mmCIF file of C-alpha atoms in Angstrom:
data_model
loop_
_atom_site.group_PDB
_atom_site.id
_atom_site.type_symbol
_atom_site.label_atom_id
_atom_site.label_comp_id
_atom_site.label_asym_id
_atom_site.label_seq_id
_atom_site.Cartn_x
_atom_site.Cartn_y
_atom_site.Cartn_z
ATOM 1 C CA MET A 1 -3.171 2.462 7.997
ATOM 2 C CA SER A 2 -5.356 4.538 10.249
ATOM 3 C CA ARG A 3 -7.588 7.211 8.765
ATOM 4 C CA ASP A 4 -5.372 9.814 10.448
ATOM 5 C CA SER A 5 -2.526 8.688 8.165
ATOM 6 C CA ILE A 6 -3.128 9.371 4.483
ATOM 7 C CA SER A 7 -0.954 8.212 1.586
ATOM 8 C CA ILE A 8 -0.768 11.045 -0.927
ATOM 9 C CA GLY A 9 0.801 10.800 -4.357
ATOM 10 C CA PHE A 10 2.139 13.707 -6.374
ATOM 11 C CA SER A 11 4.837 14.355 -8.949
ATOM 12 C CA PRO A 12 8.254 15.996 -8.445
ATOM 13 C CA CYS A 13 7.208 18.792 -10.821
ATOM 14 C CA PRO A 14 7.459 22.323 -9.368
ATOM 15 C CA ASN A 15 3.718 22.989 -9.435
ATOM 16 C CA ASP A 16 3.059 19.917 -7.265
ATOM 17 C CA THR A 17 5.883 20.412 -4.760
ATOM 18 C CA PHE A 18 4.846 24.074 -4.558
ATOM 19 C CA ILE A 19 1.262 23.347 -3.510
ATOM 20 C CA PHE A 20 2.010 20.322 -1.290
ATOM 21 C CA ASP A 21 4.993 21.702 0.640
ATOM 22 C CA ALA A 22 2.956 23.294 3.454
ATOM 23 C CA LEU A 23 0.733 20.234 3.799
ATOM 24 C CA ILE A 24 3.635 17.754 3.954
ATOM 25 C CA HIS A 25 5.769 19.849 6.304
ATOM 26 C CA ASN A 26 3.019 20.901 8.729
ATOM 27 C CA LYS A 27 3.266 24.594 7.938
ATOM 28 C CA ILE A 28 -0.522 24.770 8.168
ATOM 29 C CA ASP A 29 -3.244 23.216 10.301
ATOM 30 C CA THR A 30 -3.669 19.652 8.977
ATOM 31 C CA GLU A 31 -6.598 18.979 11.360
ATOM 32 C CA GLY A 32 -4.808 15.975 12.828
ATOM 33 C CA LEU A 33 -4.116 14.260 9.515
ATOM 34 C CA ILE A 34 -0.670 12.817 8.810
ATOM 35 C CA PHE A 35 0.256 12.717 5.130
ATOM 36 C CA GLU A 36 2.675 10.121 3.789
ATOM 37 C CA PRO A 37 4.005 11.377 0.427
ATOM 38 C CA VAL A 38 4.538 9.103 -2.573
ATOM 39 C CA ILE A 39 6.449 11.058 -5.208
ATOM 40 C CA ALA A 40 6.430 9.639 -8.737
ATOM 41 C CA ASP A 41 5.951 10.479 -12.412
ATOM 42 C CA VAL A 42 2.307 11.261 -13.124
ATOM 43 C CA GLU A 43 1.784 8.153 -15.271
ATOM 44 C CA GLU A 44 3.081 5.982 -12.426
ATOM 45 C CA LEU A 45 0.629 7.759 -10.128
ATOM 46 C CA ASN A 46 -2.135 7.115 -12.668
ATOM 47 C CA ARG A 47 -1.370 3.396 -12.490
ATOM 48 C CA LYS A 48 -1.067 3.323 -8.702
ATOM 49 C CA ALA A 49 -4.453 4.995 -8.347
ATOM 50 C CA SER A 50 -5.990 2.611 -10.874
ATOM 51 C CA ALA A 51 -4.765 -0.235 -8.642
ATOM 52 C CA GLN A 52 -6.156 1.649 -5.602
ATOM 53 C CA GLU A 53 -2.740 1.836 -3.953
ATOM 54 C CA LEU A 54 -3.119 5.459 -2.811
ATOM 55 C CA ASP A 55 -5.607 7.233 -0.578
ATOM 56 C CA VAL A 56 -5.140 10.539 -2.382
ATOM 57 C CA SER A 57 -3.313 11.158 -5.632
ATOM 58 C CA LYS A 58 -2.468 13.628 -8.342
ATOM 59 C CA LEU A 59 -3.945 12.182 -11.529
ATOM 60 C CA SER A 60 -4.147 13.100 -15.163
ATOM 61 C CA PHE A 61 -7.791 13.926 -15.885
ATOM 62 C CA HIS A 62 -7.734 11.197 -18.529
ATOM 63 C CA ALA A 63 -6.804 8.678 -15.822
ATOM 64 C CA PHE A 64 -9.281 10.080 -13.313
ATOM 65 C CA LEU A 65 -12.175 9.876 -15.757
ATOM 66 C CA ASN A 66 -11.373 6.172 -16.194
ATOM 67 C CA ILE A 67 -11.684 5.441 -12.457
ATOM 68 C CA THR A 68 -14.493 7.663 -11.181
ATOM 69 C CA ASP A 69 -15.990 4.572 -9.556
ATOM 70 C CA LYS A 70 -12.920 4.372 -7.291
ATOM 71 C CA TYR A 71 -11.998 8.029 -6.719
ATOM 72 C CA ILE A 72 -13.741 11.362 -6.422
ATOM 73 C CA LEU A 73 -12.116 14.670 -7.401
ATOM 74 C CA LEU A 74 -11.181 17.185 -4.722
ATOM 75 C CA ARG A 75 -12.128 20.774 -5.425
ATOM 76 C CA SER A 76 -8.637 22.067 -4.645
ATOM 77 C CA GLY A 77 -5.280 21.207 -6.192
ATOM 78 C CA SER A 78 -6.216 20.880 -9.862
ATOM 79 C CA ALA A 79 -4.169 22.062 -12.822
ATOM 80 C CA LEU A 80 -6.479 23.704 -15.343
ATOM 81 C CA GLY A 81 -5.800 26.748 -17.409
ATOM 82 C CA ASN A 82 -5.223 28.416 -20.743
ATOM 83 C CA ASN A 83 -2.231 28.134 -23.050
ATOM 84 C CA CYS A 84 -0.797 25.338 -20.914
ATOM 85 C CA GLY A 85 -1.567 22.152 -22.821
ATOM 86 C CA PRO A 86 0.708 19.489 -24.328
ATOM 87 C CA ILE A 87 2.485 20.244 -27.593
ATOM 88 C CA LEU A 88 3.080 17.821 -30.458
ATOM 89 C CA ILE A 89 6.620 18.367 -31.760
ATOM 90 C CA SER A 90 9.031 16.853 -34.282
ATOM 91 C CA LYS A 91 12.560 17.313 -35.624
ATOM 92 C CA ASP A 92 11.482 17.086 -39.260
ATOM 93 C CA VAL A 93 8.792 19.418 -40.537
ATOM 94 C CA TYR A 94 5.292 17.892 -40.557
ATOM 95 C CA THR A 95 1.817 19.385 -40.762
ATOM 96 C CA VAL A 96 -1.401 18.324 -39.045
ATOM 97 C CA LYS A 97 -2.311 16.439 -42.241
ATOM 98 C CA ASP A 98 0.653 14.134 -41.661
ATOM 99 C CA VAL A 99 -0.067 13.298 -38.029
ATOM 100 C CA SER A 100 -2.233 10.196 -38.448
ATOM 101 C CA ALA A 101 0.577 8.439 -40.341
ATOM 102 C CA LEU A 102 3.326 9.272 -37.821
ATOM 103 C CA LYS A 103 4.803 7.199 -35.019
ATOM 104 C CA ILE A 104 4.269 9.331 -31.928
ATOM 105 C CA ALA A 105 5.816 9.122 -28.466
ATOM 106 C CA ILE A 106 3.359 9.762 -25.637
ATOM 107 C CA PRO A 107 4.099 10.341 -21.919
ATOM 108 C CA GLY A 108 1.710 7.553 -20.876
ATOM 109 C CA LYS A 109 -1.505 5.918 -22.004
ATOM 110 C CA PHE A 110 -3.635 7.591 -19.337
ATOM 111 C CA THR A 111 -2.136 11.068 -19.508
ATOM 112 C CA THR A 112 -4.351 13.965 -20.515
ATOM 113 C CA ALA A 113 -1.803 14.602 -23.280
ATOM 114 C CA ASN A 114 -2.727 11.268 -24.851
ATOM 115 C CA TYR A 115 -6.433 12.024 -24.407
ATOM 116 C CA LEU A 116 -6.057 15.353 -26.230
ATOM 117 C CA LEU A 117 -4.010 13.702 -28.998
ATOM 118 C CA HIS A 118 -6.752 11.166 -29.722
ATOM 119 C CA HIS A 119 -9.431 13.815 -29.318
ATOM 120 C CA ALA A 120 -7.770 15.860 -32.071
ATOM 121 C CA PHE A 121 -6.684 12.910 -34.235
ATOM 122 C CA PRO A 122 -9.090 9.974 -33.712
ATOM 123 C CA SER A 123 -7.438 7.876 -36.432
ATOM 124 C CA ILE A 124 -3.991 7.755 -34.787
ATOM 125 C CA LYS A 125 -2.756 4.197 -34.314
ATOM 126 C CA ASP A 126 1.032 4.180 -33.906
ATOM 127 C CA VAL A 127 1.921 5.488 -30.444
ATOM 128 C CA GLU A 128 4.678 4.481 -28.064
ATOM 129 C CA GLU A 129 4.613 5.111 -24.323
ATOM 130 C CA MET A 130 7.714 6.443 -22.612
ATOM 131 C CA LEU A 131 8.783 8.648 -19.717
ATOM 132 C CA PHE A 132 8.057 12.281 -20.622
ATOM 133 C CA SER A 133 11.713 13.243 -20.164
ATOM 134 C CA ASP A 134 12.823 10.643 -22.749
ATOM 135 C CA ILE A 135 10.563 11.844 -25.567
ATOM 136 C CA GLU A 136 12.787 14.529 -27.056
ATOM 137 C CA GLY A 137 15.743 12.129 -27.140
ATOM 138 C CA ALA A 138 13.656 9.488 -28.904
ATOM 139 C CA ILE A 139 12.716 12.023 -31.599
ATOM 140 C CA LEU A 140 16.352 13.017 -32.128
ATOM 141 C CA LYS A 141 17.416 9.367 -32.420
ATOM 142 C CA GLY A 142 14.724 8.716 -35.028
ATOM 143 C CA GLU A 143 12.961 6.152 -32.838
ATOM 144 C CA VAL A 144 9.716 8.064 -33.342
ATOM 145 C CA ASP A 145 8.589 10.708 -35.832
ATOM 146 C CA ALA A 146 7.044 13.046 -33.282
ATOM 147 C CA GLY A 147 6.272 13.314 -29.596
ATOM 148 C CA LEU A 148 3.971 14.891 -27.054
ATOM 149 C CA ILE A 149 5.795 17.146 -24.615
ATOM 150 C CA ILE A 150 4.464 18.256 -21.243
ATOM 151 C CA HIS A 151 5.768 19.988 -18.117
ATOM 152 C CA GLU A 152 8.896 22.132 -18.445
ATOM 153 C CA ASN A 153 9.762 20.882 -21.953
ATOM 154 C CA ARG A 154 7.217 23.284 -23.422
ATOM 155 C CA PHE A 155 9.486 26.161 -22.332
ATOM 156 C CA THR A 156 12.650 24.835 -23.988
ATOM 157 C CA TYR A 157 11.768 22.792 -27.100
ATOM 158 C CA LEU A 158 12.202 25.668 -29.580
ATOM 159 C CA ASP A 159 15.692 26.401 -28.276
ATOM 160 C CA LYS A 160 16.570 22.752 -28.965
ATOM 161 C CA GLY A 161 15.586 23.024 -32.623
ATOM 162 C CA PHE A 162 12.268 21.180 -32.554
ATOM 163 C CA ASN A 163 9.258 22.138 -34.654
ATOM 164 C CA LYS A 164 5.716 22.558 -33.356
ATOM 165 C CA ILE A 165 3.133 20.525 -35.253
ATOM 166 C CA LEU A 166 0.202 21.457 -33.028
ATOM 167 C CA ASP A 167 -0.396 22.888 -29.579
ATOM 168 C CA LEU A 168 -3.114 20.505 -28.390
ATOM 169 C CA GLY A 169 -4.110 22.864 -25.600
ATOM 170 C CA GLU A 170 -4.760 25.659 -28.063
ATOM 171 C CA TYR A 171 -6.739 23.218 -30.216
ATOM 172 C CA TRP A 172 -8.901 22.179 -27.242
ATOM 173 C CA GLU A 173 -9.559 25.799 -26.320
ATOM 174 C CA SER A 174 -10.394 26.762 -29.916
ATOM 175 C CA ILE A 175 -13.157 24.168 -30.190
ATOM 176 C CA THR A 176 -14.500 24.246 -26.626
ATOM 177 C CA SER A 177 -13.846 27.801 -25.349
ATOM 178 C CA MET A 178 -12.974 26.085 -22.067
ATOM 179 C CA PRO A 179 -9.815 25.880 -19.968
ATOM 180 C CA ILE A 180 -7.760 22.703 -20.379
ATOM 181 C CA PRO A 181 -8.242 20.127 -17.595
ATOM 182 C CA LEU A 182 -4.754 18.659 -17.211
ATOM 183 C CA GLY A 183 -4.541 17.079 -13.770
ATOM 184 C CA GLY A 184 -6.419 16.957 -10.504
ATOM 185 C CA ILE A 185 -6.222 15.594 -6.970
ATOM 186 C CA ALA A 186 -8.560 12.703 -6.266
ATOM 187 C CA VAL A 187 -9.421 10.864 -3.051
ATOM 188 C CA SER A 188 -10.476 7.247 -2.646
ATOM 189 C CA ARG A 189 -14.219 6.690 -2.316
ATOM 190 C CA ASP A 190 -13.401 4.159 0.430
ATOM 191 C CA ILE A 191 -12.486 7.041 2.739
ATOM 192 C CA ASP A 192 -15.236 8.462 4.929
ATOM 193 C CA ILE A 193 -16.893 11.543 3.397
ATOM 194 C CA ASN A 194 -16.028 13.688 6.417
ATOM 195 C CA VAL A 195 -12.350 12.782 6.036
ATOM 196 C CA GLN A 196 -12.563 13.510 2.289
ATOM 197 C CA LYS A 197 -13.827 17.008 3.098
ATOM 198 C CA LYS A 198 -11.135 17.455 5.732
ATOM 199 C CA ILE A 199 -8.458 16.534 3.177
ATOM 200 C CA ASN A 200 -9.895 19.077 0.751
ATOM 201 C CA ARG A 201 -9.848 21.812 3.417
ATOM 202 C CA VAL A 202 -6.233 21.043 4.303
ATOM 203 C CA LEU A 203 -5.175 21.009 0.651
ATOM 204 C CA ASN A 204 -6.929 24.316 0.010
ATOM 205 C CA ARG A 205 -5.102 25.737 3.023
ATOM 206 C CA SER A 206 -1.805 24.444 1.626
ATOM 207 C CA VAL A 207 -2.419 26.065 -1.771
ATOM 208 C CA GLN A 208 -3.324 29.368 -0.120
ATOM 209 C CA PHE A 209 -0.175 29.252 2.006
ATOM 210 C CA ALA A 210 1.997 28.549 -1.049
ATOM 211 C CA MET A 211 0.494 31.450 -2.982
ATOM 212 C CA LYS A 212 0.935 33.882 -0.088
ATOM 213 C CA ASN A 213 4.420 32.633 0.881
ATOM 214 C CA PRO A 214 6.122 31.501 -2.358
ATOM 215 C CA GLU A 215 9.630 31.555 -0.836
ATOM 216 C CA GLU A 216 8.628 28.988 1.799
ATOM 217 C CA SER A 217 8.484 26.122 -0.690
ATOM 218 C CA ARG A 218 11.667 26.982 -2.618
ATOM 219 C CA ALA A 219 13.933 24.434 -0.886
ATOM 220 C CA TYR A 220 11.407 21.605 -1.338
ATOM 221 C CA ILE A 221 10.892 22.500 -4.999
ATOM 222 C CA LYS A 222 14.641 22.616 -5.679
ATOM 223 C CA LEU A 223 15.129 19.276 -3.929
ATOM 224 C CA HIS A 224 12.950 17.598 -6.558
ATOM 225 C CA SER A 225 13.796 19.768 -9.577
ATOM 226 C CA GLN A 226 17.575 19.911 -9.395
ATOM 227 C CA GLU A 227 18.026 20.022 -13.179
ATOM 228 C CA LEU A 228 15.725 23.009 -13.670
ATOM 229 C CA GLY A 229 16.845 26.629 -13.548
ATOM 230 C CA ASP A 230 15.036 29.162 -11.375
ATOM 231 C CA LYS A 231 13.409 30.850 -14.379
ATOM 232 C CA ILE A 232 11.931 27.567 -15.671
ATOM 233 C CA VAL A 233 10.675 26.699 -12.177
ATOM 234 C CA GLU A 234 8.958 30.079 -11.880
ATOM 235 C CA GLN A 235 7.405 29.769 -15.350
ATOM 236 C CA HIS A 236 6.208 26.265 -14.524
ATOM 237 C CA ILE A 237 4.454 27.329 -11.323
ATOM 238 C CA ALA A 238 2.960 30.439 -12.908
ATOM 239 C CA LEU A 239 1.516 28.367 -15.748
ATOM 240 C CA TYR A 240 -0.033 25.520 -13.765
ATOM 241 C CA VAL A 241 -1.008 27.086 -10.418
ATOM 242 C CA ASN A 242 -3.901 29.537 -10.580
ATOM 243 C CA HIS A 243 -7.399 30.222 -9.270
ATOM 244 C CA TYR A 244 -8.560 26.781 -10.460
ATOM 245 C CA THR A 245 -5.955 25.293 -8.107
ATOM 246 C CA LEU A 246 -7.629 26.996 -5.168
ATOM 247 C CA ASP A 247 -11.082 25.833 -6.256
ATOM 248 C CA LEU A 248 -12.417 24.459 -9.526
ATOM 249 C CA GLY A 249 -15.261 26.933 -9.648
ATOM 250 C CA GLU A 250 -18.137 26.726 -12.106
ATOM 251 C CA MET A 251 -15.933 27.034 -15.205
ATOM 252 C CA GLY A 252 -13.578 24.308 -14.011
ATOM 253 C CA GLU A 253 -16.480 21.955 -13.366
ATOM 254 C CA LYS A 254 -17.907 22.664 -16.832
ATOM 255 C CA ALA A 255 -14.554 21.950 -18.506
ATOM 256 C CA ILE A 256 -14.203 18.600 -16.728
ATOM 257 C CA SER A 257 -17.797 17.627 -17.526
ATOM 258 C CA LEU A 258 -17.193 18.501 -21.174
ATOM 259 C CA MET A 259 -14.070 16.341 -21.280
ATOM 260 C CA LEU A 260 -16.052 13.456 -19.796
ATOM 261 C CA ARG A 261 -18.917 13.888 -22.270
ATOM 262 C CA ASP A 262 -16.649 14.236 -25.299
ATOM 263 C CA GLY A 263 -14.510 11.317 -24.171
ATOM 264 C CA LEU A 264 -17.558 9.088 -23.880
ATOM 265 C CA GLU A 265 -18.876 10.172 -27.277
ATOM 266 C CA GLN A 266 -15.540 9.503 -28.990
ATOM 267 C CA LYS A 267 -15.065 6.278 -27.000
ATOM 268 C CA ILE A 268 -11.771 7.514 -25.568
ATOM 269 C CA LEU A 269 -13.265 6.885 -22.105
ATOM 270 C CA PRO A 270 -15.212 3.870 -20.812
ATOM 271 C CA LYS A 271 -18.919 4.138 -20.058
ATOM 272 C CA SER A 272 -19.566 5.787 -16.715
ATOM 273 C CA ASN A 273 -22.674 5.747 -14.551
ATOM 274 C CA ILE A 274 -21.131 7.954 -11.876
ATOM 275 C CA ASP A 275 -22.730 11.390 -11.611
ATOM 276 C CA ASP A 276 -20.950 12.737 -8.529
ATOM 277 C CA ILE A 277 -17.384 12.867 -9.828
ATOM 278 C CA ILE A 278 -16.464 16.059 -7.917
ATOM 279 C CA LEU A 279 -16.582 16.340 -4.119
ATOM 280 C CA SER A 280 -19.509 18.409 -2.829
ATOM 281 C CA LEU A 281 -18.730 20.616 0.148
#
């Protein structure tokens, strides 16, 4: 693959298709780059990036902070924010005191949801990985006691009769006073630095275009979110696309650095000797 052709992984979730639509469909200046999309569940993307199968990829921050020797974070495209974290739910009523003894479904080992679960409950042992969309069903069938929900499920779980044990995003914010780093866009360190910066410029341009022209991406979003109603799609984008998506800024950088430091201290993350984990422009 030439350096003009870039494999780029992202999820079918509305926030991703929203920000990548202009980039994929040449609605902006791509500076000569050709992007080849790989659309997959975020945990599959986490694994593909870990195996260095993608030039650029959406990653859970938990996954990214495990592979900073292979990838560097772009300044644009990230999902950080407030009141947008994963939620631990159950059918039966449990309290936070019960959590360590429960069997919990997680949407992937390297998801930020799993990171935040172990950050809040270090003694948890019994977890089971499954596709995020299967978690609610597993709870209802009694296959697990509780589960971590992400994406659009956070908008609908109460209507389905589930109980909230703990909003892990709120917990993170209460102890750190920082936004929640959920996912980011990382580029392979094997790619020339000038191309890395070009990719970041193009992605920033794509995010700006999406924000200024929200109707332009509607068909692409609906193509990949056929089971979601318009209201849920709009809520999803509003929650996960914000000023941090345009650029991390100082607060975004601090939040990611804090997650790295805390993860190392709690041994959720492996030792890292990489200082430059975010692309410098």
